[in-house]
Structure formats: C-alpha cells, structure tokens
Coordinates of C-alpha atoms and ligand atoms in Angstrom, one line a residue:
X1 CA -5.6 37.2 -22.9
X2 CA -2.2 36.6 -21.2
X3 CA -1.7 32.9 -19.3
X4 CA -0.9 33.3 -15.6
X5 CA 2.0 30.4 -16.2
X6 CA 2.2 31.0 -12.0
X7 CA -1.0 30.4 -10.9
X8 CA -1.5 27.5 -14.2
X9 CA 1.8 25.6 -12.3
X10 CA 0.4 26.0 -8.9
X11 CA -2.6 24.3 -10.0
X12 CA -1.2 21.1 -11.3
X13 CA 1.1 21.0 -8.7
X14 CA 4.9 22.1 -8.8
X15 CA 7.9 20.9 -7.1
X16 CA 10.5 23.9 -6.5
X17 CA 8.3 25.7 -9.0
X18 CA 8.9 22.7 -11.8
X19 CA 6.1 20.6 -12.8
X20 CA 7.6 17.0 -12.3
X21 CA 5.1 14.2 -13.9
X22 CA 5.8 10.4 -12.5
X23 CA 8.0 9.8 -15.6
X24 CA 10.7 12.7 -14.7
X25 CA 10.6 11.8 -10.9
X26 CA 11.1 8.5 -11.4
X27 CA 14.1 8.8 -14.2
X28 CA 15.5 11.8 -11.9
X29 CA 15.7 9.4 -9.2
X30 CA 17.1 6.7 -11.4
X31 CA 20.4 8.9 -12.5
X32 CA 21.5 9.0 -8.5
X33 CA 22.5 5.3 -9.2
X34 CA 24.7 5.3 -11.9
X35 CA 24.6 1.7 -12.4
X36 CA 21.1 1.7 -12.6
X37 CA 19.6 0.5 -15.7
X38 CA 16.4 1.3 -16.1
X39 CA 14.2 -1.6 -15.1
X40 CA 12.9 -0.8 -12.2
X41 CA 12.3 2.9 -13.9
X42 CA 10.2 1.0 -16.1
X43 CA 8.2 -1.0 -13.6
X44 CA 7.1 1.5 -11.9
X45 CA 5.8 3.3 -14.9
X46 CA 3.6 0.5 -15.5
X47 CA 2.1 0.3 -11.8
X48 CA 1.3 4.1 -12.7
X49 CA -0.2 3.2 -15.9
X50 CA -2.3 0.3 -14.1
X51 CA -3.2 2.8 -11.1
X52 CA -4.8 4.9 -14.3
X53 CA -6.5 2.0 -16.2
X54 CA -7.9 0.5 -12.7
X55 CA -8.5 4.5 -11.3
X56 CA -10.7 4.7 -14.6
X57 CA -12.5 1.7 -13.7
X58 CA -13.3 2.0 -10.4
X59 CA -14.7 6.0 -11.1
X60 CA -16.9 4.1 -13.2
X61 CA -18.1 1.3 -10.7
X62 CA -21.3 1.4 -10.2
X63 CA -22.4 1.7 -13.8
X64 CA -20.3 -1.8 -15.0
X65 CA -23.7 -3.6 -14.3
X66 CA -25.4 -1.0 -16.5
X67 CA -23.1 -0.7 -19.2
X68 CA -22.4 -4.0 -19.2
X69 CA -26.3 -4.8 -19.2
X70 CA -26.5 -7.7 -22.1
X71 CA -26.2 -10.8 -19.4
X72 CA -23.0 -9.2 -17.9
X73 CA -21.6 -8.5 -20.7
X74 CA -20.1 -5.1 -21.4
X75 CA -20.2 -3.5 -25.3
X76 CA -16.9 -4.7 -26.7
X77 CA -18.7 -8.2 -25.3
X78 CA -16.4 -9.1 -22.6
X79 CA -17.3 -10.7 -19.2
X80 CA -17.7 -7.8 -16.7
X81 CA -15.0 -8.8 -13.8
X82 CA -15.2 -8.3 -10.1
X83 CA -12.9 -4.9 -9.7
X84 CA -10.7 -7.0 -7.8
X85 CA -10.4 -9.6 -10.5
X86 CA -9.9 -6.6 -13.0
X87 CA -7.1 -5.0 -10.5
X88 CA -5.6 -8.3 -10.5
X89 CA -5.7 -9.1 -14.1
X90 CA -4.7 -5.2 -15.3
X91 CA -1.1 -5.5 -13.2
X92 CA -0.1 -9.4 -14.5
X93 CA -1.3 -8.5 -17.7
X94 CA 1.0 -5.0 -18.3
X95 CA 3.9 -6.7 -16.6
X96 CA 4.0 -10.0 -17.3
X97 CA 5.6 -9.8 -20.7
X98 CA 8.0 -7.2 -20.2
X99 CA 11.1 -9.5 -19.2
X100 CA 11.6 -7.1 -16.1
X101 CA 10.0 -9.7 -14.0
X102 CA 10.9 -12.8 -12.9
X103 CA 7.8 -13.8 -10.4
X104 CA 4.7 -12.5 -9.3
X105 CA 2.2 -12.8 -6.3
X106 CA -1.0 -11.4 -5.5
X107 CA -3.5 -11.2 -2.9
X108 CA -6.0 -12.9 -5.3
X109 CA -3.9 -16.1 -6.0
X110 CA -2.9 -18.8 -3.5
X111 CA 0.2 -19.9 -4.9
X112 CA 3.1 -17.8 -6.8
X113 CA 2.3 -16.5 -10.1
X114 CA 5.0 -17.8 -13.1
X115 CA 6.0 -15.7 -16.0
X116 CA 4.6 -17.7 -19.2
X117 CA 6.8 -19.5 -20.5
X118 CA 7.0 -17.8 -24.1
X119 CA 7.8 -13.7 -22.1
X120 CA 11.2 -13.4 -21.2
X121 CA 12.5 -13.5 -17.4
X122 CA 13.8 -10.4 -15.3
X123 CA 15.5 -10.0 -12.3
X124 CA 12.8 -8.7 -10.4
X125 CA 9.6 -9.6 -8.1
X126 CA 6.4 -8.3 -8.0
X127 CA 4.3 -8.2 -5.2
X128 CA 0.5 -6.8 -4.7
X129 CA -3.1 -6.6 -3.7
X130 CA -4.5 -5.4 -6.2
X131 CA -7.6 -3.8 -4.5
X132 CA -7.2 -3.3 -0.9
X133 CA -10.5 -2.3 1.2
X134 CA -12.9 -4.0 -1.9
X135 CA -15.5 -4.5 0.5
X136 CA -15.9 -0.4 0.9
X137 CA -16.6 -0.4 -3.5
X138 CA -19.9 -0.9 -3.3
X139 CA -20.3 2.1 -0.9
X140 CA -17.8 4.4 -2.5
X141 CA -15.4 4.7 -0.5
X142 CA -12.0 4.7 -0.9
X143 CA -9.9 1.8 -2.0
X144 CA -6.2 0.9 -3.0
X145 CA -4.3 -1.3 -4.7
X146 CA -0.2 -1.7 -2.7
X147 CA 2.7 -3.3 -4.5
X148 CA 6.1 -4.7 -3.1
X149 CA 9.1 -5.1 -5.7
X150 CA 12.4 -6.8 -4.5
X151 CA 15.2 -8.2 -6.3
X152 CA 14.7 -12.4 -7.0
X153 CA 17.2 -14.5 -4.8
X154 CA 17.4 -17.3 -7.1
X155 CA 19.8 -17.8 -9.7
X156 CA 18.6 -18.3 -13.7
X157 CA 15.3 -19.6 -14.3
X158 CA 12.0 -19.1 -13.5
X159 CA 11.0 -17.1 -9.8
X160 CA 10.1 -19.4 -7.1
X161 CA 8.5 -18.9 -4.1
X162 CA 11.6 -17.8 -2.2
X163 CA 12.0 -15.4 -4.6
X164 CA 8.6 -13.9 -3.2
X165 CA 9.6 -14.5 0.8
X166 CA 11.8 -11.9 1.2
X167 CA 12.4 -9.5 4.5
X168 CA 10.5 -6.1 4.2
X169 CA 13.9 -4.6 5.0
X170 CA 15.4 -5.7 1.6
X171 CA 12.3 -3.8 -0.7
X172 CA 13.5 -2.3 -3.5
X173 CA 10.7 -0.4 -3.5
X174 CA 7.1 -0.2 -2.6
X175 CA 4.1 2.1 -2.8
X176 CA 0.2 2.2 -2.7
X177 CA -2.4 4.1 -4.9
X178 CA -5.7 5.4 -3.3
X179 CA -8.8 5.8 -5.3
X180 CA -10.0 8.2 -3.4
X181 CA -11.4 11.8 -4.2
X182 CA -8.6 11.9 -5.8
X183 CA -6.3 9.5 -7.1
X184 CA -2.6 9.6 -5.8
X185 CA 0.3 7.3 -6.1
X186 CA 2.9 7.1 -3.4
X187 CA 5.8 5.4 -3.1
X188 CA 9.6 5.1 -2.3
X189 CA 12.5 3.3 -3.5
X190 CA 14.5 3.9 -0.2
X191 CA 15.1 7.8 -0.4
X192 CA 12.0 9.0 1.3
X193 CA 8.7 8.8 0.2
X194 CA 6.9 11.1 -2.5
X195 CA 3.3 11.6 -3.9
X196 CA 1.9 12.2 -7.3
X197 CA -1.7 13.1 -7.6
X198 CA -3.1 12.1 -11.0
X199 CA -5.0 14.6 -13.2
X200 CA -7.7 12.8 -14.7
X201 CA -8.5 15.4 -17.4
X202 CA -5.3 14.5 -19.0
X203 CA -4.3 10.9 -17.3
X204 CA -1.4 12.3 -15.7
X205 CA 0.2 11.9 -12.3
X206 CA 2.5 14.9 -11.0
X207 CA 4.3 15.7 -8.2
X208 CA 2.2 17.2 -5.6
X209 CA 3.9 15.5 -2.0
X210 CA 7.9 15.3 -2.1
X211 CA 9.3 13.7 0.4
X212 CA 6.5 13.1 2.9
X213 CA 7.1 12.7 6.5
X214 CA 5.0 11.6 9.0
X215 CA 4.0 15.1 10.9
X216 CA 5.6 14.9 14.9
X217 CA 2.0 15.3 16.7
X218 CA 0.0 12.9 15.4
X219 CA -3.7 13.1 15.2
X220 CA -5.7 10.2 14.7
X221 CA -5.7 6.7 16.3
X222 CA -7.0 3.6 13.9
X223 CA -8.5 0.9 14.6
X224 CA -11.6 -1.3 14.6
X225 CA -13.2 -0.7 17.9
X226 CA -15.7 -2.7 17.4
X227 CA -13.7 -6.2 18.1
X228 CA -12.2 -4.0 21.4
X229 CA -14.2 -7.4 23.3
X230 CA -11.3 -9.9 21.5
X231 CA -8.0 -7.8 21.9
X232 CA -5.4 -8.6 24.7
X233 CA -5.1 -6.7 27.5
X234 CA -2.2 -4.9 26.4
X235 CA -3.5 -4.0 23.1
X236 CA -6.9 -2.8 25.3
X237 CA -4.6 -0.8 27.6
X238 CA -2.8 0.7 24.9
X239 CA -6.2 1.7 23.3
X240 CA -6.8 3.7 26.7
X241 CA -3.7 5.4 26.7
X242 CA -4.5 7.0 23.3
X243 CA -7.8 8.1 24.1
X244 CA -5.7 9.8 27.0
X245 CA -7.7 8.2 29.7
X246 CA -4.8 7.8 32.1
X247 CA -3.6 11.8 31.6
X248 CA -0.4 11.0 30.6
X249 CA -1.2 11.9 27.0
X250 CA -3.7 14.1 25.0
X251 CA -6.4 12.0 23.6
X252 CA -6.5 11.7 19.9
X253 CA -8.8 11.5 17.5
X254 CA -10.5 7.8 15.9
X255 CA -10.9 7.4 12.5
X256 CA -11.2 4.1 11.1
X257 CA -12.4 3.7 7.0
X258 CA -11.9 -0.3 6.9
X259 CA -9.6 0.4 3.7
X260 CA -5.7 0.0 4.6
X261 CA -5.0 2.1 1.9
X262 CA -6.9 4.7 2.9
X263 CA -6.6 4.9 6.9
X264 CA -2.6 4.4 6.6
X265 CA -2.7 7.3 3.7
X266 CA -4.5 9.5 6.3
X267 CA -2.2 9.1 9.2
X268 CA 0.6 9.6 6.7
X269 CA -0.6 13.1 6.0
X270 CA -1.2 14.1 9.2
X271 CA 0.1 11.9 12.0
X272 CA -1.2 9.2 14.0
X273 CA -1.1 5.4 14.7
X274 CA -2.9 2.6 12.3
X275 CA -3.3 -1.1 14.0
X276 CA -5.0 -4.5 13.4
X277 CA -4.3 -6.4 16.5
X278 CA -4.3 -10.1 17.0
X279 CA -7.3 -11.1 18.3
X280 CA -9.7 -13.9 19.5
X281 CA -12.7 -13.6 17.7
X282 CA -11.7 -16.2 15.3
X283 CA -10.1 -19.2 16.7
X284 CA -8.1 -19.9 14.0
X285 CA -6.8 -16.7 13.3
X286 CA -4.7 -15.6 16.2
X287 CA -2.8 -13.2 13.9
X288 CA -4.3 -10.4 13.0
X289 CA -6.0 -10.2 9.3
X290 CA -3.6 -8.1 8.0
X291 CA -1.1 -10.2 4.9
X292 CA 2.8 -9.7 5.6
X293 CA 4.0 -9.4 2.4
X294 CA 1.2 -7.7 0.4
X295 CA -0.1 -5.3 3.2
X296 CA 2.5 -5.0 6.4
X297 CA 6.0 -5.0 4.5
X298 CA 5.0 -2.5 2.1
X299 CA 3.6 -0.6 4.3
X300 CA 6.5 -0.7 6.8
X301 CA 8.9 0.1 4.2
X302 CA 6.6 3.8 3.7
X303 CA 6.4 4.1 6.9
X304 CA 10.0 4.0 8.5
X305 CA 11.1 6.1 5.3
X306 CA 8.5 9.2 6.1
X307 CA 10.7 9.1 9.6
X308 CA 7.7 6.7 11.4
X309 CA 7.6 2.6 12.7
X310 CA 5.7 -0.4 12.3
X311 CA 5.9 -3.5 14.5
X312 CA 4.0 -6.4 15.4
X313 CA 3.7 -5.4 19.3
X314 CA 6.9 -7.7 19.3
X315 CA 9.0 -7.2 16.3
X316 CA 9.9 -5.0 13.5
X317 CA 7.7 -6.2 10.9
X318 CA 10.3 -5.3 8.3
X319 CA 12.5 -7.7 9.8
X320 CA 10.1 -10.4 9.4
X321 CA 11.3 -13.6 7.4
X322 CA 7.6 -14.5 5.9
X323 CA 6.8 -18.1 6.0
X324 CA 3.9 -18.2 3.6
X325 CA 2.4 -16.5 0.9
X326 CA -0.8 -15.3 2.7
X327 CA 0.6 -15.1 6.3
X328 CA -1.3 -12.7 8.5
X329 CA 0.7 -10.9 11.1
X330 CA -0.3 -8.0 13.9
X331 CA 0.7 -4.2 13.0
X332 CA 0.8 -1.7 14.5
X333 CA 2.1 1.4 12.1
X334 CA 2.6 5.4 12.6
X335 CA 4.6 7.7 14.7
X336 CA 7.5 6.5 16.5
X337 CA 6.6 6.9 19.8
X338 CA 3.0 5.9 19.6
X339 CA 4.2 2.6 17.5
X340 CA 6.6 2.3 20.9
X341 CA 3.8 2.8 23.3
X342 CA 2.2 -0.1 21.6
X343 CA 5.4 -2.3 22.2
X344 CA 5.0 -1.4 25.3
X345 CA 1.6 -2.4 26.7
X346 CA 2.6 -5.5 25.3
X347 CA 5.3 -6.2 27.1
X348 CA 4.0 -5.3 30.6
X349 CA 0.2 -6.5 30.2
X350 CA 0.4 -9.7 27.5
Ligands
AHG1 P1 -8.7 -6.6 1.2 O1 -9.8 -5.8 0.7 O2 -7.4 -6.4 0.3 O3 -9.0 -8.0 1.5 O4 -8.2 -5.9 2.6 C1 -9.1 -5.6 3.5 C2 -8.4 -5.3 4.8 C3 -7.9 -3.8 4.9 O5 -8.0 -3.1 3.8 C4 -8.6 -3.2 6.0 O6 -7.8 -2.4 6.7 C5 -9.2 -4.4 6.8 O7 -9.3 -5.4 5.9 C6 -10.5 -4.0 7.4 O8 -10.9 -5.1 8.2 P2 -12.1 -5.0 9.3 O9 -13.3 -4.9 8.4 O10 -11.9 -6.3 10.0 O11 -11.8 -3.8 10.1
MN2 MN1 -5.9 -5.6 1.4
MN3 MN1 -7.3 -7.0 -1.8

C-alpha cells in the first residue's frame, strides 16, 4: 500500500511543508549569526532533552509511589524525588559539565548555583524553575518548567551572582515547556517566538507553531479572583473594565489554571491578559508572588517578541534591574492594549 507522504507530514507537523525537529530549527537559526558558535545551539538542545526526560516523568506521576513501592525506593534502588527536586536535579545535572555554562540559578536553591570545580566554565547563565505550577501535579494538571539564558557579565572565573542579575531586556534567550495534553517547547532567542510539540512515540519535538503572535482580540482575562478582597483599587477597577462592566469594552472570558506555564501558554495561543497583582493578604509580601528572574523576565521576553507587553502596573518588567535572587514582582502580561489598560487604573486609582 502506497504512503500518503502528505497527509504522514501533516500529521507530525510541517513548517512550509518541511518537517523541522528542534535540532534543525535551532541550527537554522544559528547560521543567521555567522559568528555564532554553537553554544547556545547546544544549550538549548539540552533544555529539550531535559523537557523529554522530566515530560517522561511527570506522565508517569502518580505511579512513582507505586513503582517505587520498596520504602520509596524505585527498582534501580534510588530515592524517589519530589518532581520538583527531579526537575531541578535533571537540568543541573545535563548542563553542568558541558563548559557552556558559567552559573546557574533555580527556583529550588536560595543562593546561585556554582559549576563544580572539576567541569569546565562557559560564557553563559542559566536560569529556571524547574517545575512551575507543582502544586496542580497531584491533580493532573498542567505544569511547566521556564528557563532564562543570558550571557555572564563577569570576566574569567567562576559565575557570580551578578552574573545571574541581569535586565530581562538583555536575554539571550528564553522559553517554557508545558506538560500538558501535550508536551510543547516554546521559546525565542530574540527573532520571534516558535513552538515544537514533542511526539512522545518517538521522543521528538517538531515544529508545529512558527513564529507565534499573540492573536489582536484577545479572549481570556487571568487571574486569581479569589484574593479580588486584597487588590488595590486600581488593579480592582481594572478587573471591571475587563469583565466589560463599564461598556467601554466587551467582557472577556476568565480562565485561571494556578500554573504560569499553563495560563500564559493559553493566552499566547489565543489572546488575552495574564496578572498576579500585588496584594495585601500577606503582610510581608507586598509584591506579588510571582519571581523576576525565573517567572516575569522570561516571560516578558516571550511576550513582547509574539508582538504583546508585560509590566508591573508601573514599569516594564524587562527593564527591571533584579535585586535578589528570589525577588517577587507584580505582572501584568498579554495584549498591548489590555497590559496598557492595566498601567492605567494604576495610575489614576493607586
Ligand atoms: P511554582 O510552582 O513554581 O512555585 O509557581 C507557582 C506559581 C505560578 O505557577 C502560578 O501562576 C501561581 O503560583 C499560582 O498562585 P495562586 O495559587 O496564588 O493563584
Ligand atoms: Mn513557578
Ligand atoms: Mn517551581
């Protein structure tokens, strides 16, 4: 029986009738810099490969307690990990010897995360949380891991937390992958933002979402509703507005997940405005919950290139010079002129 090539390419996923895997996109990309030399190619390849070993895991979830049944213990005898823990130790562990790198952070450490001494040093940071939204894995729903990679500041030697306090606006690149019902990686390295959906029959991600933009009438607003009694009154106004109260606008839709990943991945796809306010139902965190450099940047940096904005209600959050490691800052991300309405409210009523 003859192969329908057509309909067999279709299937997978084609870009101008090609199939593209992650590999070819990314090394396409890389030859429009001809000084490039590879590196960041190659760190990117290994975030995909970790999206694939942590996508297997987390598909897996709720049997690790039954596999692993011996006291916690799975078959090859190991300890069975926390999926965050797992996340977290799956990234260091396929990029910490590579020499590409020469510092690390992540959402599961307090402090920087050094190269060992005996791997060779690169000229590049890594950024991440490994699993955003881990609080929805117990009830399946989708979760993400983001990642930030810039260039290190410092000169020679090991990274240093400077290194890792960099302005959103000088990313290299960034990206996200969503465990959801299925698993896609997204990302950009500054010339748009594209989407490869992995194919878990044969643990391969291909093309199936060039250069995404951020559709011009926007759907969905996001946001936990539930702590509406803490917001400002600008951010409350503001929440009005989009359900169209005032006529001015048509009222648009909530969804809300609890999963960054997730709920900014949806409004990507079809339009909308993602926020986590500052608010006041914890004293001592008049910020918002959301991290600046592992959550907001990243997700900024996604955002303006699909043709969107992100702000804090006051400033562009890729303009941000982080202070800290784990510094929590408003967002509000999503279509230009709903992340301006935001601004604002702000202004008038806070
Ligand atoms: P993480 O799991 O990495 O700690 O992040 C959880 C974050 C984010 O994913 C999500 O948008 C937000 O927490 C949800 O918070 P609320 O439950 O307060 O809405
Ligand atoms: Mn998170
Ligand atoms: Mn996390």
């Amino acid at each position: 029986m003859a192969i329908n090539v057509d309909s067999a390419v279709s299937e997978i996923g084609s870009y101008t009738g090609k199939i593209v895997t992650i590999e070819r996109f990314i090394l396409d990309q890389q030859r429009s810099y001809p000084d490039a030399t590879g590196t960041l190619t190659n760190i990117l390849y290994d975030i995909a490969l970790a999206a694939k070993i942590i996508a297997s895991k987390t598909t897996r979830a709720g049997l690790a307690d039954i596999l692993g049944s011996a006291g916690k213990e799975n078959v090859q005898g190991e300890v069975v990990q926390k999926l965050d823990e797992y996340a977290d130790q799956i990234i260091f562990k396929l990029n910490d010897h590579t020499g590409r790198l020469a510092v690390m952070a992540s959402e599961e450490h307090e402090g920087i995360i050094p190269i060992p001494a005996h791997f060779p040093l690169g000229s590049y940071v890594l950024l991440y949380d490994p699993l955003d939204g881990s609080s929805n894995i117990d009830v399946n729903v989708s979760i993400g891991t983001i990642f930030a990679i810039y260039k290190r500041k410092t000169e020679g030697g090991r990274g240093t937390l400077e290194d890792c306090l960099q302005k959103g606006r000088d990313l290299i690149a960034a990206g996200y992958v969503i465990y959801g019902s299925s698993t896609m990686l997204v990302y950009s390295t500054g010339q748009g933002v594209h989407g490869f959906t992995l194919d878990p029959t044969i643990g391969e991600f291909f093309l199936s979402h060039p250069n995404i933009r951020i559709p011009a009438t926007p759907k969905f607003y996001s946001v936990n509703q539930g702590y509406e009694q803490f917001w400002s009154e600008g951010v409350k106004r503001y929440t009005e507005w989009l359900q169209g109260k005032d006529k001015t606008a048509k009222p648009l839709s909530l969804r809300y997940i609890g999963s960054l990943v997730a709920d900014f991945h949806r409004n990507l796809l079809s339009g909308g405005v993602y926020y986590y306010p500052a608010d006041s139902k914890d004293p001592t965190q008049t910020t918002g919950k959301l991290r600046l450099v592992y959550e907001c940047a990243p997700m900024a940096f996604l955002a303006e290139q699909a043709g969107g904005a992100a702000t804090t209600g006051t400033e562009r959050i890729l303009d941000m010079q982080p202070t800290a490691l784990h510094q929590r800052v408003p967002i509000f991300v999503g279509n230009i002129p709903l992340v301006t309405k935001a601004k604002e409210f702000i202004r008038e009523f806070d």
